[in-house]
Amino acid sequence: MPHDGALPAHALAGAAERPLGFYLHVPYCATRCGYCDFNTYTATELRGSGGALASRDNYADTLMEEIRLARKVLGDDPRPVRTVFVGGGTPTLLAAADLVRMLGAIRDEFGIADDAEVTTEANPESVNPAYLEELRAGGFNRVSFGMQSAKQHVLKILDRTHTPGRPEACVAEARAAGFEHVNLDLIYGTPGESDADWQASLDAAIGAGPDHVSAYALIVEEGTQLARRIRRGEVPMTDDDVHADRYLMTESALSAAGFEWYEVSNWATSDAARCLHNELYWRGADWWGAGPGAHSHVGGVRWWNVKHPGAYAQALGDGRSPGAGREVLPAEDRRVERILLELRLADGCPLSLLAPAGRAAAERALADGLLAGEPFAAGRAVLTLRGRLLADAVVRDLVD
Ligand SMILES: C[S@@+](CC[C@H](N)C(=O)[O-])C[C@H]1O[C@@H](n2cnc3c(N)ncnc32)[C@H](O)[C@@H]1O
Ligand code: SF4
């Protein structure tokens, strides 16, 4: 990774014609949820490591340095930014004015397209109407709340600190503030969650009136508190069959309420309500990820930043790129990656991407009812509902 972050000419060739998205990572949380292995730090975790440099007080200014670096690296090509996604961590632990200033830096350096999608993630307990109004006035038009569950005993296992009902109130507050697009993140299959609990969560989420829902099976990540608790036998392990049942419940409740799946874990009420930023990732577009541990991709070159907020601030303070490493993806890796990502989309992936062994696997998946017949005849691999339940296994076979 060169110190100035410069990209090879081949990565920048034709860049002006490609859409560009920005991901801004905010690596702070008030407390750490037991299941989460994202690159985020509580105040206690930061104490004594990185000191003032890692502090969230000057974080926005540090991150804006990276946005200015991005402008130098990407050059003067006029390509207004199509999507901005502020994620975390808990972006809403920062002052709303800080999020608006970071967005302002992108506007100043690159320009933001008139129809850009500008999202922030938000924890339900960390916003109020005034905060949301300030974000809306500052140019944000989409907000994604981490609801996870409507049931107190499930929230407790997940270490969530908001009370049931608060995420639904957040949706109303966001709508009142003028947000066009509102997402709720849900998690199913938490130990101790029953079918009735999950149905209640779906009903509560739908009743709140978001235009997008992301529903994820709980993943027990190695090294997390949840994994340790399961190993000690304090909570039961998650169950694949339960996950499958809950997924079917999710599809049925959301489709009955007018949502349509467009990626295995994502449903929206219309094309306009889809998360354009995620679609840029899934379709291999260019994005710049700013912040500690953030990943970027421009024209087949991928790189990632140092993980710790202190090391990140140090690099930018010294006038260096915070990039820790990078790779140029060989054509074969790009092909495999396209299959991995596109097969999870409702549009599926072109059969022409498959090698002979993958093509044979696709024929078998079609015969087994895991791929849909009509798109297949038209040259695309599209998962059926049963295929979505087994998406990871189908993908593994097709990349052969
Ligand atoms: C990176 S988190 C950040 C958003 C915000 N801090 C929050 O917790 O709502 C984004 C979403 O990822 C999902 N998530 C995180 N860890 C997960 C895990 N181990 N299994 C399933 N979903 C997970 C949660 O639904 C969460 O809302
Ligand atoms: S609040 Fe969100 S980012 Fe923070 S620890 Fe919990 S799930 Fe992870």
Short mmCIF file of C-alpha atoms and ligand atoms in Angstrom, two decimals:
data_model
loop_
_atom_site.label_atom_id
_atom_site.label_comp_id
_atom_site.label_asym_id
_atom_site.label_seq_id
_atom_site.Cartn_x
_atom_site.Cartn_y
_atom_site.Cartn_z
CA MET A 1 0.00 0.00 0.00
CA PRO A 2 1.75 3.22 -1.08
CA HIS A 3 1.95 5.90 1.62
CA ASP A 4 -0.08 8.35 -0.43
CA GLY A 5 -2.72 5.72 -1.25
CA ALA A 6 -2.19 6.20 -5.00
CA LEU A 7 -4.03 3.73 -7.24
CA PRO A 8 -2.62 2.10 -10.37
CA ALA A 9 -3.75 3.69 -13.64
CA HIS A 10 -5.75 0.58 -14.63
CA ALA A 11 -8.00 0.96 -11.57
CA LEU A 12 -8.83 4.54 -12.50
CA ALA A 13 -9.39 3.89 -16.21
CA GLY A 14 -13.04 4.61 -17.01
CA ALA A 15 -13.76 5.46 -13.38
CA ALA A 16 -15.71 8.57 -14.29
CA GLU A 17 -18.36 6.41 -15.97
CA ARG A 18 -18.82 4.15 -12.94
CA PRO A 19 -21.08 5.01 -10.01
CA LEU A 20 -19.22 5.81 -6.78
CA GLY A 21 -20.42 5.18 -3.24
CA PHE A 22 -18.93 6.17 0.11
CA TYR A 23 -19.05 4.09 3.28
CA LEU A 24 -18.14 6.02 6.42
CA HIS A 25 -17.37 3.84 9.41
CA VAL A 26 -17.96 5.08 12.95
CA PRO A 27 -16.11 2.68 15.30
CA TYR A 28 -17.80 3.49 18.61
CA CYS A 29 -20.52 1.84 20.68
CA ALA A 30 -21.83 2.62 24.16
CA THR A 31 -21.71 -1.09 25.03
CA ARG A 32 -20.78 -4.17 23.00
CA CYS A 33 -23.57 -6.56 22.06
CA GLY A 34 -22.50 -10.14 22.83
CA TYR A 35 -23.02 -11.39 19.26
CA CYS A 36 -21.22 -8.56 17.44
CA ASP A 37 -17.72 -8.81 15.98
CA PHE A 38 -17.76 -5.57 14.01
CA ASN A 39 -14.79 -3.21 14.29
CA THR A 40 -16.17 -1.10 17.09
CA TYR A 41 -14.94 0.00 20.51
CA THR A 42 -16.51 1.02 23.79
CA ALA A 43 -14.99 3.83 25.88
CA THR A 44 -13.56 1.20 28.26
CA GLU A 45 -11.95 -0.73 25.39
CA LEU A 46 -10.33 2.47 24.11
CA ARG A 47 -9.00 3.62 27.46
CA GLY A 48 -5.23 3.30 27.48
CA SER A 49 -5.00 2.25 23.83
CA GLY A 50 -4.61 5.06 21.38
CA GLY A 51 -5.59 7.64 24.02
CA ALA A 52 -6.80 10.99 22.77
CA LEU A 53 -6.09 10.06 19.16
CA ALA A 54 -8.75 7.35 19.26
CA SER A 55 -11.30 9.66 20.88
CA ARG A 56 -14.64 10.16 19.27
CA ASP A 57 -14.55 13.92 19.98
CA ASN A 58 -12.26 14.61 17.01
CA TYR A 59 -13.33 11.61 14.95
CA ALA A 60 -15.32 13.56 12.34
CA ASP A 61 -12.32 15.80 11.62
CA THR A 62 -10.04 12.77 11.25
CA LEU A 63 -12.43 11.01 8.89
CA MET A 64 -12.80 14.18 6.80
CA GLU A 65 -9.03 14.02 6.24
CA GLU A 66 -9.55 10.66 4.57
CA ILE A 67 -12.30 12.08 2.36
CA ARG A 68 -9.84 14.74 1.20
CA LEU A 69 -7.27 12.02 0.58
CA ALA A 70 -9.89 10.13 -1.49
CA ARG A 71 -10.30 13.17 -3.69
CA LYS A 72 -6.53 13.32 -4.30
CA VAL A 73 -6.37 9.60 -5.08
CA LEU A 74 -9.42 9.51 -7.34
CA GLY A 75 -8.50 12.75 -9.11
CA ASP A 76 -10.67 15.43 -10.58
CA ASP A 77 -13.03 13.29 -12.63
CA PRO A 78 -16.51 14.69 -12.25
CA ARG A 79 -18.37 11.84 -10.69
CA PRO A 80 -20.92 12.91 -8.15
CA VAL A 81 -21.38 10.40 -5.38
CA ARG A 82 -24.48 8.20 -5.78
CA THR A 83 -24.64 6.75 -2.28
CA VAL A 84 -23.31 7.52 1.15
CA PHE A 85 -23.76 5.01 3.97
CA VAL A 86 -22.67 5.84 7.50
CA GLY A 87 -22.37 2.63 9.50
CA GLY A 88 -20.77 1.28 12.57
CA GLY A 89 -20.49 0.84 15.35
CA THR A 90 -23.05 3.37 16.35
CA PRO A 91 -22.86 6.45 14.10
CA THR A 92 -25.52 8.15 16.21
CA LEU A 93 -23.16 8.26 19.20
CA LEU A 94 -21.58 11.19 17.35
CA ALA A 95 -23.34 14.56 17.33
CA ALA A 96 -25.73 14.91 14.38
CA ALA A 97 -23.64 17.93 13.36
CA ASP A 98 -20.60 15.64 13.02
CA LEU A 99 -22.43 13.29 10.64
CA VAL A 100 -23.62 16.29 8.63
CA ARG A 101 -20.07 17.70 8.49
CA MET A 102 -18.69 14.40 7.19
CA LEU A 103 -21.34 14.40 4.49
CA GLY A 104 -20.45 18.03 3.76
CA ALA A 105 -16.83 17.02 3.13
CA ILE A 106 -17.99 14.55 0.46
CA ARG A 107 -20.19 17.26 -1.07
CA ASP A 108 -17.27 19.72 -1.10
CA GLU A 109 -14.75 17.30 -2.56
CA PHE A 110 -16.87 15.30 -5.00
CA GLY A 111 -20.40 16.67 -5.21
CA ILE A 112 -23.40 14.54 -4.35
CA ALA A 113 -25.85 13.46 -7.06
CA ASP A 114 -29.32 15.05 -6.82
CA ASP A 115 -30.93 11.65 -6.43
CA ALA A 116 -28.25 10.27 -4.10
CA GLU A 117 -29.18 7.89 -1.31
CA VAL A 118 -27.71 9.07 2.00
CA THR A 119 -28.16 6.61 4.86
CA THR A 120 -27.07 6.40 8.44
CA GLU A 121 -27.41 3.46 10.76
CA ALA A 122 -28.86 4.40 14.13
CA ASN A 123 -29.39 2.61 17.41
CA PRO A 124 -32.95 3.20 18.65
CA GLU A 125 -31.86 4.43 22.07
CA SER A 126 -29.43 6.96 20.62
CA VAL A 127 -31.74 9.26 18.63
CA ASN A 128 -34.61 11.65 19.31
CA PRO A 129 -36.80 13.82 17.05
CA ALA A 130 -34.44 16.82 17.14
CA TYR A 131 -31.45 14.62 16.23
CA LEU A 132 -33.31 13.07 13.29
CA GLU A 133 -34.51 16.49 12.09
CA GLU A 134 -30.93 17.77 12.11
CA LEU A 135 -29.79 14.80 10.02
CA ARG A 136 -32.65 15.25 7.55
CA ALA A 137 -31.96 18.98 7.19
CA GLY A 138 -28.27 18.14 6.66
CA GLY A 139 -28.96 15.92 3.64
CA PHE A 140 -29.62 12.42 5.00
CA ASN A 141 -32.68 10.80 3.41
CA ARG A 142 -32.54 7.21 4.69
CA VAL A 143 -32.11 5.80 8.17
CA SER A 144 -31.58 2.21 9.27
CA PHE A 145 -32.51 1.29 12.84
CA GLY A 146 -31.17 -1.77 14.63
CA MET A 147 -34.43 -3.18 16.00
CA GLN A 148 -33.39 -6.88 16.13
CA SER A 149 -36.46 -8.08 18.09
CA ALA A 150 -39.69 -6.87 19.66
CA LYS A 151 -39.33 -9.15 22.69
CA GLN A 152 -37.57 -8.07 25.84
CA HIS A 153 -36.13 -11.51 26.69
CA VAL A 154 -34.61 -11.78 23.19
CA LEU A 155 -33.18 -8.25 23.35
CA LYS A 156 -31.65 -9.22 26.68
CA ILE A 157 -29.84 -12.28 25.24
CA LEU A 158 -28.59 -10.00 22.45
CA ASP A 159 -27.44 -7.38 25.04
CA ARG A 160 -29.51 -4.70 23.35
CA THR A 161 -30.17 -1.70 25.54
CA HIS A 162 -33.33 -0.30 23.95
CA THR A 163 -36.79 -1.17 25.20
CA PRO A 164 -39.43 -2.96 23.08
CA GLY A 165 -41.50 -0.38 21.22
CA ARG A 166 -38.65 2.14 20.89
CA PRO A 167 -37.67 1.10 17.30
CA GLU A 168 -41.27 1.50 16.14
CA ALA A 169 -41.36 4.96 17.73
CA CYS A 170 -38.10 5.73 15.89
CA VAL A 171 -39.74 4.95 12.54
CA ALA A 172 -42.54 7.43 13.35
CA GLU A 173 -39.99 10.05 14.43
CA ALA A 174 -37.97 9.53 11.24
CA ARG A 175 -41.08 9.85 9.07
CA ALA A 176 -42.09 13.03 10.96
CA ALA A 177 -38.59 14.41 10.35
CA GLY A 178 -39.11 13.84 6.61
CA PHE A 179 -37.04 10.69 5.98
CA GLU A 180 -38.25 9.08 2.77
CA HIS A 181 -36.68 5.71 3.44
CA VAL A 182 -36.55 3.84 6.72
CA ASN A 183 -35.10 0.38 7.33
CA LEU A 184 -35.43 -1.92 10.33
CA ASP A 185 -32.73 -4.56 10.95
CA LEU A 186 -34.00 -7.75 12.55
CA ILE A 187 -32.23 -10.86 13.84
CA TYR A 188 -33.94 -14.26 13.99
CA GLY A 189 -33.01 -17.53 15.65
CA THR A 190 -31.65 -16.05 18.88
CA PRO A 191 -31.42 -18.71 21.61
CA GLY A 192 -34.66 -18.61 23.61
CA GLU A 193 -36.67 -17.03 20.78
CA SER A 194 -39.87 -18.96 19.89
CA ASP A 195 -41.78 -18.93 16.61
CA ALA A 196 -44.38 -16.75 18.34
CA ASP A 197 -41.68 -14.30 19.47
CA TRP A 198 -40.36 -14.01 15.92
CA GLN A 199 -43.86 -13.55 14.52
CA ALA A 200 -44.41 -10.78 17.08
CA SER A 201 -41.17 -9.11 15.95
CA LEU A 202 -42.22 -9.31 12.30
CA ASP A 203 -45.68 -7.93 13.11
CA ALA A 204 -44.21 -5.08 15.15
CA ALA A 205 -41.68 -4.22 12.44
CA ILE A 206 -44.29 -4.27 9.67
CA GLY A 207 -46.74 -2.31 11.82
CA ALA A 208 -44.17 0.47 12.26
CA GLY A 209 -44.29 1.22 8.52
CA PRO A 210 -40.68 1.01 7.27
CA ASP A 211 -40.17 0.64 3.50
CA HIS A 212 -37.26 -1.79 3.94
CA VAL A 213 -36.51 -4.68 6.27
CA SER A 214 -33.23 -6.57 6.64
CA ALA A 215 -33.62 -9.86 8.49
CA TYR A 216 -30.48 -11.80 9.42
CA ALA A 217 -30.07 -15.25 10.94
CA LEU A 218 -28.07 -14.85 14.13
CA ILE A 219 -24.47 -15.77 13.36
CA VAL A 220 -22.41 -16.96 16.30
CA GLU A 221 -19.09 -15.32 15.54
CA GLU A 222 -15.92 -16.85 17.00
CA GLY A 223 -14.40 -14.74 19.76
CA THR A 224 -17.65 -13.07 20.80
CA GLN A 225 -19.20 -13.15 24.25
CA LEU A 226 -22.17 -15.06 22.78
CA ALA A 227 -19.86 -17.79 21.46
CA ARG A 228 -18.27 -18.08 24.92
CA ARG A 229 -21.66 -18.31 26.61
CA ILE A 230 -22.76 -21.04 24.23
CA ARG A 231 -19.52 -22.96 24.80
CA ARG A 232 -20.04 -22.75 28.57
CA GLY A 233 -23.56 -24.13 28.10
CA GLU A 234 -25.22 -20.98 29.46
CA VAL A 235 -27.32 -20.54 26.31
CA PRO A 236 -28.18 -23.13 23.66
CA MET A 237 -26.55 -23.13 20.22
CA THR A 238 -28.58 -21.69 17.34
CA ASP A 239 -30.29 -24.27 15.13
CA ASP A 240 -30.24 -24.37 11.31
CA ASP A 241 -33.74 -25.88 11.08
CA VAL A 242 -35.11 -23.15 13.31
CA HIS A 243 -33.37 -20.58 11.11
CA ALA A 244 -35.01 -22.11 8.02
CA ASP A 245 -38.49 -22.04 9.61
CA ARG A 246 -38.04 -18.44 10.70
CA TYR A 247 -36.87 -17.47 7.21
CA LEU A 248 -40.06 -18.94 5.73
CA MET A 249 -42.11 -17.01 8.32
CA THR A 250 -40.23 -13.86 7.35
CA GLU A 251 -40.90 -14.27 3.63
CA SER A 252 -44.53 -15.04 4.23
CA ALA A 253 -45.19 -12.10 6.62
CA LEU A 254 -43.24 -9.57 4.56
CA SER A 255 -44.67 -10.57 1.19
CA ALA A 256 -48.20 -10.45 2.64
CA ALA A 257 -47.43 -6.90 3.80
CA GLY A 258 -46.29 -5.76 0.34
CA PHE A 259 -42.54 -6.26 0.68
CA GLU A 260 -40.57 -8.07 -2.00
CA TRP A 261 -37.21 -9.77 -1.49
CA TYR A 262 -34.40 -8.42 -3.65
CA GLU A 263 -31.49 -10.04 -1.82
CA VAL A 264 -31.64 -13.12 0.41
CA SER A 265 -31.75 -11.04 3.63
CA ASN A 266 -33.37 -7.87 2.29
CA TRP A 267 -36.94 -6.90 1.44
CA ALA A 268 -38.32 -3.57 0.15
CA THR A 269 -41.77 -2.17 -0.63
CA SER A 270 -40.68 -0.88 -4.08
CA ASP A 271 -37.63 -0.64 -6.33
CA ALA A 272 -37.06 2.89 -5.04
CA ALA A 273 -36.97 1.57 -1.47
CA ARG A 274 -34.11 -0.85 -2.18
CA CYS A 275 -30.77 0.03 -0.60
CA LEU A 276 -28.82 1.38 -3.54
CA HIS A 277 -25.61 1.46 -1.53
CA ASN A 278 -25.74 -2.28 -0.86
CA GLU A 279 -26.56 -2.84 -4.51
CA LEU A 280 -23.31 -1.06 -5.41
CA TYR A 281 -21.44 -3.61 -3.25
CA TRP A 282 -23.32 -6.56 -4.63
CA ARG A 283 -22.76 -5.48 -8.22
CA GLY A 284 -19.04 -4.79 -7.82
CA ALA A 285 -19.21 -1.02 -8.35
CA ASP A 286 -16.65 1.43 -6.94
CA TRP A 287 -16.87 2.44 -3.32
CA TRP A 288 -14.55 4.18 -0.92
CA GLY A 289 -14.77 2.98 2.66
CA ALA A 290 -13.44 5.61 5.06
CA GLY A 291 -12.68 4.95 8.71
CA PRO A 292 -10.78 2.34 10.74
CA GLY A 293 -10.97 -1.15 9.24
CA ALA A 294 -13.10 0.03 6.30
CA HIS A 295 -12.67 -1.73 2.96
CA SER A 296 -12.68 -0.04 -0.44
CA HIS A 297 -12.91 -1.17 -4.04
CA VAL A 298 -12.07 0.79 -7.16
CA GLY A 299 -11.75 -0.81 -10.59
CA GLY A 300 -10.67 -4.27 -9.40
CA VAL A 301 -8.31 -2.99 -6.67
CA ARG A 302 -9.40 -3.65 -3.12
CA TRP A 303 -7.82 -2.26 0.01
CA TRP A 304 -8.48 -2.05 3.71
CA ASN A 305 -7.61 0.39 6.44
CA VAL A 306 -5.82 -0.18 9.74
CA LYS A 307 -8.35 -1.38 12.29
CA HIS A 308 -7.67 0.62 15.41
CA PRO A 309 -9.03 4.19 15.62
CA GLY A 310 -5.74 5.35 17.24
CA ALA A 311 -3.56 3.92 14.42
CA TYR A 312 -6.03 5.32 11.88
CA ALA A 313 -5.84 8.86 13.31
CA GLN A 314 -2.06 8.58 13.59
CA ALA A 315 -1.68 7.71 9.89
CA LEU A 316 -3.86 10.58 8.70
CA GLY A 317 -2.23 12.97 11.19
CA ASP A 318 1.16 12.04 9.67
CA GLY A 319 -0.18 12.72 6.17
CA ARG A 320 -0.17 9.01 5.24
CA SER A 321 -2.92 6.83 3.82
CA PRO A 322 -4.55 4.72 6.57
CA GLY A 323 -4.53 1.77 4.13
CA ALA A 324 -3.04 -1.37 5.68
CA GLY A 325 -2.94 -3.56 2.60
CA ARG A 326 -4.41 -4.08 -0.81
CA GLU A 327 -4.89 -6.62 -3.55
CA VAL A 328 -5.57 -6.58 -7.25
CA LEU A 329 -8.24 -9.16 -7.88
CA PRO A 330 -7.32 -11.67 -10.59
CA ALA A 331 -10.05 -12.24 -13.20
CA GLU A 332 -10.88 -15.68 -11.76
CA ASP A 333 -11.45 -14.24 -8.26
CA ARG A 334 -13.69 -11.55 -9.72
CA ARG A 335 -15.74 -14.18 -11.53
CA VAL A 336 -16.18 -16.23 -8.34
CA GLU A 337 -17.01 -13.14 -6.34
CA ARG A 338 -19.66 -12.10 -8.85
CA ILE A 339 -21.33 -15.49 -8.51
CA LEU A 340 -21.14 -15.30 -4.69
CA LEU A 341 -22.79 -11.89 -4.58
CA GLU A 342 -25.16 -11.92 -7.55
CA LEU A 343 -26.67 -15.32 -6.85
CA ARG A 344 -28.09 -13.89 -3.61
CA LEU A 345 -30.01 -11.25 -5.60
CA ALA A 346 -33.55 -11.69 -6.90
CA ASP A 347 -32.16 -10.97 -10.39
CA GLY A 348 -29.69 -13.82 -9.93
CA CYS A 349 -26.48 -14.22 -11.90
CA PRO A 350 -25.91 -14.98 -15.59
CA LEU A 351 -25.31 -18.69 -16.30
CA SER A 352 -22.54 -17.54 -18.63
CA LEU A 353 -20.44 -16.78 -15.51
CA LEU A 354 -20.34 -20.45 -14.56
CA ALA A 355 -17.49 -22.85 -15.42
CA PRO A 356 -18.47 -26.32 -16.76
CA ALA A 357 -18.58 -27.93 -13.26
CA GLY A 358 -20.63 -25.00 -11.93
CA ARG A 359 -22.96 -25.24 -14.90
CA ALA A 360 -23.52 -28.95 -14.18
CA ALA A 361 -24.21 -28.08 -10.52
CA ALA A 362 -26.71 -25.47 -11.71
CA GLU A 363 -28.53 -28.12 -13.78
CA ARG A 364 -28.77 -30.30 -10.66
CA ALA A 365 -29.97 -27.35 -8.56
CA LEU A 366 -32.63 -26.67 -11.18
CA ALA A 367 -33.77 -30.33 -11.06
CA ASP A 368 -33.84 -30.14 -7.23
CA GLY A 369 -36.06 -27.04 -7.30
CA LEU A 370 -33.36 -24.76 -5.89
CA LEU A 371 -33.12 -22.61 -9.04
CA ALA A 372 -36.14 -21.18 -10.86
CA GLY A 373 -37.05 -22.63 -14.28
CA GLU A 374 -38.11 -19.59 -16.27
CA PRO A 375 -35.05 -17.41 -15.63
CA PHE A 376 -32.84 -20.49 -16.15
CA ALA A 377 -34.27 -20.92 -19.64
CA ALA A 378 -33.44 -17.24 -20.21
CA GLY A 379 -29.83 -17.75 -19.10
CA ARG A 380 -29.93 -16.74 -15.43
CA ALA A 381 -29.49 -18.61 -12.16
CA VAL A 382 -32.17 -17.32 -9.78
CA LEU A 383 -32.84 -18.94 -6.39
CA THR A 384 -36.30 -20.29 -5.59
CA LEU A 385 -37.62 -19.87 -2.05
CA ARG A 386 -36.19 -23.31 -1.18
CA GLY A 387 -32.95 -22.28 -2.87
CA ARG A 388 -32.80 -19.16 -0.68
CA LEU A 389 -32.93 -21.40 2.41
CA LEU A 390 -29.88 -23.23 1.09
CA ALA A 391 -28.23 -20.25 -0.61
CA ASP A 392 -24.76 -20.82 0.85
CA ALA A 393 -24.68 -24.46 -0.27
CA VAL A 394 -25.98 -23.64 -3.77
CA VAL A 395 -23.38 -20.90 -4.17
CA ARG A 396 -20.60 -23.28 -3.06
CA ASP A 397 -21.59 -25.74 -5.80
CA LEU A 398 -21.95 -23.12 -8.51
CA VAL A 399 -18.52 -21.54 -8.03
CA ASP A 400 -16.80 -24.85 -8.87
C1 LIG B 1 -23.06 -3.43 12.06
S1 LIG B 1 -24.56 -3.45 12.87
C2 LIG B 1 -24.49 -1.74 13.19
C3 LIG B 1 -25.77 -1.04 13.45
C4 LIG B 1 -26.08 -0.61 14.84
N1 LIG B 1 -24.97 -0.44 15.68
C5 LIG B 1 -27.01 -1.60 15.46
O1 LIG B 1 -26.54 -2.44 16.20
O2 LIG B 1 -28.17 -1.49 15.17
C6 LIG B 1 -25.69 -3.73 11.56
C7 LIG B 1 -26.60 -4.90 11.73
O3 LIG B 1 -25.90 -6.11 11.58
C8 LIG B 1 -26.64 -7.14 12.19
N2 LIG B 1 -25.69 -8.04 12.88
C9 LIG B 1 -24.56 -7.70 13.52
N3 LIG B 1 -23.95 -8.80 14.02
C10 LIG B 1 -24.72 -9.88 13.67
C11 LIG B 1 -24.63 -11.29 13.89
N4 LIG B 1 -23.62 -11.82 14.59
N5 LIG B 1 -25.61 -12.08 13.38
C12 LIG B 1 -26.63 -11.55 12.68
N6 LIG B 1 -26.77 -10.22 12.46
C13 LIG B 1 -25.82 -9.40 12.94
C14 LIG B 1 -27.61 -6.49 13.16
O4 LIG B 1 -28.93 -6.68 12.72
C15 LIG B 1 -27.24 -5.02 13.10
O5 LIG B 1 -28.36 -4.18 13.20
S1 SF4 B 2 -24.61 -1.59 18.83
FE1 SF4 B 2 -24.44 -2.48 16.75
S2 SF4 B 2 -22.27 -2.23 16.17
FE2 SF4 B 2 -22.43 -1.85 18.39
S3 SF4 B 2 -21.91 -3.76 19.34
FE3 SF4 B 2 -24.15 -3.74 19.08
S4 SF4 B 2 -24.57 -4.67 17.03
FE4 SF4 B 2 -22.37 -4.19 17.15
#
